[in-house]
């Protein structure tokens, strides 16, 4: 099994080193991630695509998270990682021009000390997704209003990074 290698970055998001994934997480080293929030417009209102993480994930198994997200591998930029993760987690092949960058979150405890570039993507509600079972338990649409209610009544169902990403994205 290949070892994931990440760029370690300074407070200004400049690469200063590389380290294996396990070390980055164990030592809380600053690194990078891309998140894509996928929406659709339905007759009932705007919907958000939720991803339920696979039970096999080492971090936050079985919790709901951003529609699509992942670490930026060493040597990658945020855009390349976003396009790669879209394919890995949804089966959709997109061009970076189809993703709209909406904000960049500075490292914090909620994101696991990641600089997080957030994008949004719109598609049809009947889009045929084919997520990787090793990454994703399921993808499901939820009305945005219902999502907000659920985060208030059951925040433990969601990853901390997802709640942070949604707060930041909706402030923009």
mmCIF file of C-alpha atoms in Angstrom:
data_model
loop_
_atom_site.group_PDB
_atom_site.id
_atom_site.type_symbol
_atom_site.label_atom_id
_atom_site.label_comp_id
_atom_site.label_asym_id
_atom_site.label_seq_id
_atom_site.Cartn_x
_atom_site.Cartn_y
_atom_site.Cartn_z
ATOM 1 C CA UNK A 1 0.000 0.000 0.000
ATOM 2 C CA UNK A 2 1.394 3.389 -1.018
ATOM 3 C CA UNK A 3 2.124 5.907 1.708
ATOM 4 C CA UNK A 4 0.416 9.280 1.212
ATOM 5 C CA UNK A 5 2.937 12.129 1.304
ATOM 6 C CA UNK A 6 1.750 15.674 2.031
ATOM 7 C CA UNK A 7 3.407 19.055 1.772
ATOM 8 C CA UNK A 8 3.922 20.644 5.177
ATOM 9 C CA UNK A 9 3.345 24.403 4.973
ATOM 10 C CA UNK A 10 4.153 27.485 7.030
ATOM 11 C CA UNK A 11 1.686 30.068 8.355
ATOM 12 C CA UNK A 12 1.640 31.732 4.906
ATOM 13 C CA UNK A 13 0.868 28.437 3.104
ATOM 14 C CA UNK A 14 4.374 28.078 1.662
ATOM 15 C CA UNK A 15 5.766 24.548 1.390
ATOM 16 C CA UNK A 16 8.544 23.994 3.941
ATOM 17 C CA UNK A 17 8.801 20.179 4.015
ATOM 18 C CA UNK A 18 7.094 16.931 3.120
ATOM 19 C CA UNK A 19 5.917 14.219 5.497
ATOM 20 C CA UNK A 20 3.863 11.029 5.419
ATOM 21 C CA UNK A 21 0.169 11.344 6.219
ATOM 22 C CA UNK A 22 0.475 9.523 9.543
ATOM 23 C CA UNK A 23 3.181 11.923 10.749
ATOM 24 C CA UNK A 24 1.300 15.027 9.594
ATOM 25 C CA UNK A 25 -1.741 13.958 11.595
ATOM 26 C CA UNK A 26 0.143 12.565 14.617
ATOM 27 C CA UNK A 27 2.191 15.742 15.036
ATOM 28 C CA UNK A 28 -0.517 18.205 13.976
ATOM 29 C CA UNK A 29 1.612 19.595 11.148
ATOM 30 C CA UNK A 30 0.079 22.314 8.990
ATOM 31 C CA UNK A 31 -0.969 20.977 5.559
ATOM 32 C CA UNK A 32 -3.592 21.462 2.806
ATOM 33 C CA UNK A 33 -7.010 20.197 1.746
ATOM 34 C CA UNK A 34 -9.637 20.919 -0.900
ATOM 35 C CA UNK A 35 -13.381 20.710 -0.244
ATOM 36 C CA UNK A 36 -16.153 20.892 -2.848
ATOM 37 C CA UNK A 37 -19.725 21.665 -1.798
ATOM 38 C CA UNK A 38 -22.139 20.238 -4.364
ATOM 39 C CA UNK A 39 -25.583 21.799 -4.750
ATOM 40 C CA UNK A 40 -28.607 21.296 -6.955
ATOM 41 C CA UNK A 41 -31.775 23.300 -7.397
ATOM 42 C CA UNK A 42 -34.943 21.258 -6.897
ATOM 43 C CA UNK A 43 -38.636 22.226 -6.947
ATOM 44 C CA UNK A 44 -38.524 22.093 -3.117
ATOM 45 C CA UNK A 45 -35.501 24.430 -2.912
ATOM 46 C CA UNK A 46 -31.725 24.297 -2.950
ATOM 47 C CA UNK A 47 -30.227 20.968 -1.915
ATOM 48 C CA UNK A 48 -26.812 20.019 -0.613
ATOM 49 C CA UNK A 49 -25.124 16.714 -1.411
ATOM 50 C CA UNK A 50 -24.016 15.028 1.814
ATOM 51 C CA UNK A 51 -21.288 12.413 1.846
ATOM 52 C CA UNK A 52 -21.393 9.735 4.522
ATOM 53 C CA UNK A 53 -17.825 8.598 5.099
ATOM 54 C CA UNK A 54 -16.994 4.919 4.804
ATOM 55 C CA UNK A 55 -16.781 2.848 7.985
ATOM 56 C CA UNK A 56 -13.217 2.002 6.865
ATOM 57 C CA UNK A 57 -11.932 5.583 7.189
ATOM 58 C CA UNK A 58 -9.398 6.148 9.973
ATOM 59 C CA UNK A 59 -10.700 9.644 10.716
ATOM 60 C CA UNK A 60 -14.400 10.236 11.400
ATOM 61 C CA UNK A 61 -15.807 6.961 9.994
ATOM 62 C CA UNK A 62 -19.563 6.922 9.320
ATOM 63 C CA UNK A 63 -19.944 10.685 9.783
ATOM 64 C CA UNK A 64 -21.362 13.096 7.239
ATOM 65 C CA UNK A 65 -18.921 15.437 5.583
ATOM 66 C CA UNK A 66 -18.488 17.821 2.675
ATOM 67 C CA UNK A 67 -19.840 16.504 -0.644
ATOM 68 C CA UNK A 68 -16.282 15.894 -1.749
ATOM 69 C CA UNK A 69 -13.013 16.573 0.042
ATOM 70 C CA UNK A 70 -9.462 15.427 0.414
ATOM 71 C CA UNK A 71 -5.878 16.246 1.170
ATOM 72 C CA UNK A 72 -3.638 17.997 -1.313
ATOM 73 C CA UNK A 73 -0.855 15.514 -2.065
ATOM 74 C CA UNK A 74 2.777 16.601 -2.163
ATOM 75 C CA UNK A 75 3.487 18.475 -5.390
ATOM 76 C CA UNK A 76 -0.210 19.114 -6.105
ATOM 77 C CA UNK A 77 -2.035 22.414 -5.926
ATOM 78 C CA UNK A 78 -5.521 22.935 -4.520
ATOM 79 C CA UNK A 79 -7.175 22.858 -7.956
ATOM 80 C CA UNK A 80 -5.552 19.583 -9.000
ATOM 81 C CA UNK A 81 -6.554 17.968 -5.710
ATOM 82 C CA UNK A 82 -10.146 19.216 -6.078
ATOM 83 C CA UNK A 83 -10.521 17.722 -9.565
ATOM 84 C CA UNK A 84 -8.911 14.438 -8.437
ATOM 85 C CA UNK A 85 -11.118 14.169 -5.355
ATOM 86 C CA UNK A 86 -14.269 14.901 -7.381
ATOM 87 C CA UNK A 87 -13.516 11.870 -9.508
ATOM 88 C CA UNK A 88 -12.436 9.622 -6.613
ATOM 89 C CA UNK A 89 -15.412 10.424 -4.386
ATOM 90 C CA UNK A 90 -18.259 11.056 -6.854
ATOM 91 C CA UNK A 91 -17.116 9.518 -10.131
ATOM 92 C CA UNK A 92 -17.568 12.893 -11.867
ATOM 93 C CA UNK A 93 -14.868 14.071 -14.255
ATOM 94 C CA UNK A 94 -14.832 17.861 -14.098
ATOM 95 C CA UNK A 95 -12.597 20.613 -15.355
ATOM 96 C CA UNK A 96 -11.366 23.103 -12.783
ATOM 97 C CA UNK A 97 -13.325 25.813 -14.630
ATOM 98 C CA UNK A 98 -16.531 24.069 -13.457
ATOM 99 C CA UNK A 99 -15.604 24.546 -9.790
ATOM 100 C CA UNK A 100 -16.102 27.982 -8.244
ATOM 101 C CA UNK A 101 -13.627 28.881 -5.488
ATOM 102 C CA UNK A 102 -15.578 30.526 -2.664
ATOM 103 C CA UNK A 103 -13.222 30.831 0.306
ATOM 104 C CA UNK A 104 -9.985 29.659 1.855
ATOM 105 C CA UNK A 105 -9.984 28.698 5.526
ATOM 106 C CA UNK A 106 -6.886 29.165 7.655
ATOM 107 C CA UNK A 107 -5.651 26.201 9.692
ATOM 108 C CA UNK A 108 -7.552 25.574 12.923
ATOM 109 C CA UNK A 109 -8.442 22.683 15.216
ATOM 110 C CA UNK A 110 -11.704 21.992 13.349
ATOM 111 C CA UNK A 111 -9.895 21.456 10.042
ATOM 112 C CA UNK A 112 -7.099 19.388 11.552
ATOM 113 C CA UNK A 113 -4.594 22.219 11.013
ATOM 114 C CA UNK A 114 -5.294 22.376 7.269
ATOM 115 C CA UNK A 115 -5.400 25.331 4.943
ATOM 116 C CA UNK A 116 -8.696 24.483 3.256
ATOM 117 C CA UNK A 117 -9.675 25.754 -0.192
ATOM 118 C CA UNK A 118 -13.449 25.547 -0.598
ATOM 119 C CA UNK A 119 -15.217 25.328 -3.957
ATOM 120 C CA UNK A 120 -18.825 24.946 -4.994
ATOM 121 C CA UNK A 121 -20.281 22.974 -7.871
ATOM 122 C CA UNK A 122 -23.841 22.834 -9.194
ATOM 123 C CA UNK A 123 -25.357 19.836 -10.945
ATOM 124 C CA UNK A 124 -28.733 18.255 -11.636
ATOM 125 C CA UNK A 125 -30.476 16.364 -8.850
ATOM 126 C CA UNK A 126 -30.553 13.254 -11.051
ATOM 127 C CA UNK A 127 -26.780 13.298 -11.676
ATOM 128 C CA UNK A 128 -25.420 9.758 -11.719
ATOM 129 C CA UNK A 129 -22.716 9.563 -9.055
ATOM 130 C CA UNK A 130 -20.440 6.543 -8.676
ATOM 131 C CA UNK A 131 -18.549 6.979 -5.410
ATOM 132 C CA UNK A 132 -15.649 4.789 -4.377
ATOM 133 C CA UNK A 133 -16.925 2.357 -1.692
ATOM 134 C CA UNK A 134 -13.583 2.506 0.134
ATOM 135 C CA UNK A 135 -14.054 6.252 0.586
ATOM 136 C CA UNK A 136 -17.800 6.828 0.654
ATOM 137 C CA UNK A 137 -20.631 4.937 2.357
ATOM 138 C CA UNK A 138 -23.269 6.919 0.454
ATOM 139 C CA UNK A 139 -24.148 10.253 -1.112
ATOM 140 C CA UNK A 140 -27.537 11.813 -0.453
ATOM 141 C CA UNK A 141 -29.323 15.077 -1.166
ATOM 142 C CA UNK A 142 -30.765 17.140 1.677
ATOM 143 C CA UNK A 143 -32.654 20.413 1.524
ATOM 144 C CA UNK A 144 -30.386 23.165 2.781
ATOM 145 C CA UNK A 145 -32.973 24.213 5.398
ATOM 146 C CA UNK A 146 -33.172 20.627 6.678
ATOM 147 C CA UNK A 147 -29.382 20.469 6.826
ATOM 148 C CA UNK A 148 -29.256 23.574 9.041
ATOM 149 C CA UNK A 149 -31.873 22.095 11.373
ATOM 150 C CA UNK A 150 -29.959 18.817 11.585
ATOM 151 C CA UNK A 151 -26.680 20.563 12.437
ATOM 152 C CA UNK A 152 -28.430 22.248 15.370
ATOM 153 C CA UNK A 153 -30.182 19.121 16.694
ATOM 154 C CA UNK A 154 -27.514 16.503 15.875
ATOM 155 C CA UNK A 155 -24.099 18.135 15.290
ATOM 156 C CA UNK A 156 -22.385 14.873 16.268
ATOM 157 C CA UNK A 157 -23.454 13.399 12.903
ATOM 158 C CA UNK A 158 -21.004 15.683 11.057
ATOM 159 C CA UNK A 159 -17.237 16.016 10.862
ATOM 160 C CA UNK A 160 -15.875 19.151 12.550
ATOM 161 C CA UNK A 161 -14.230 20.239 9.292
ATOM 162 C CA UNK A 162 -17.543 20.025 7.417
ATOM 163 C CA UNK A 163 -19.317 22.257 9.923
ATOM 164 C CA UNK A 164 -16.428 24.740 9.706
ATOM 165 C CA UNK A 165 -16.447 24.637 5.886
ATOM 166 C CA UNK A 166 -20.195 25.265 5.686
ATOM 167 C CA UNK A 167 -20.033 28.146 8.187
ATOM 168 C CA UNK A 168 -17.192 29.774 6.264
ATOM 169 C CA UNK A 169 -18.744 29.197 2.840
ATOM 170 C CA UNK A 170 -22.100 30.646 3.818
ATOM 171 C CA UNK A 171 -20.481 33.776 5.272
ATOM 172 C CA UNK A 172 -19.106 34.610 1.813
#
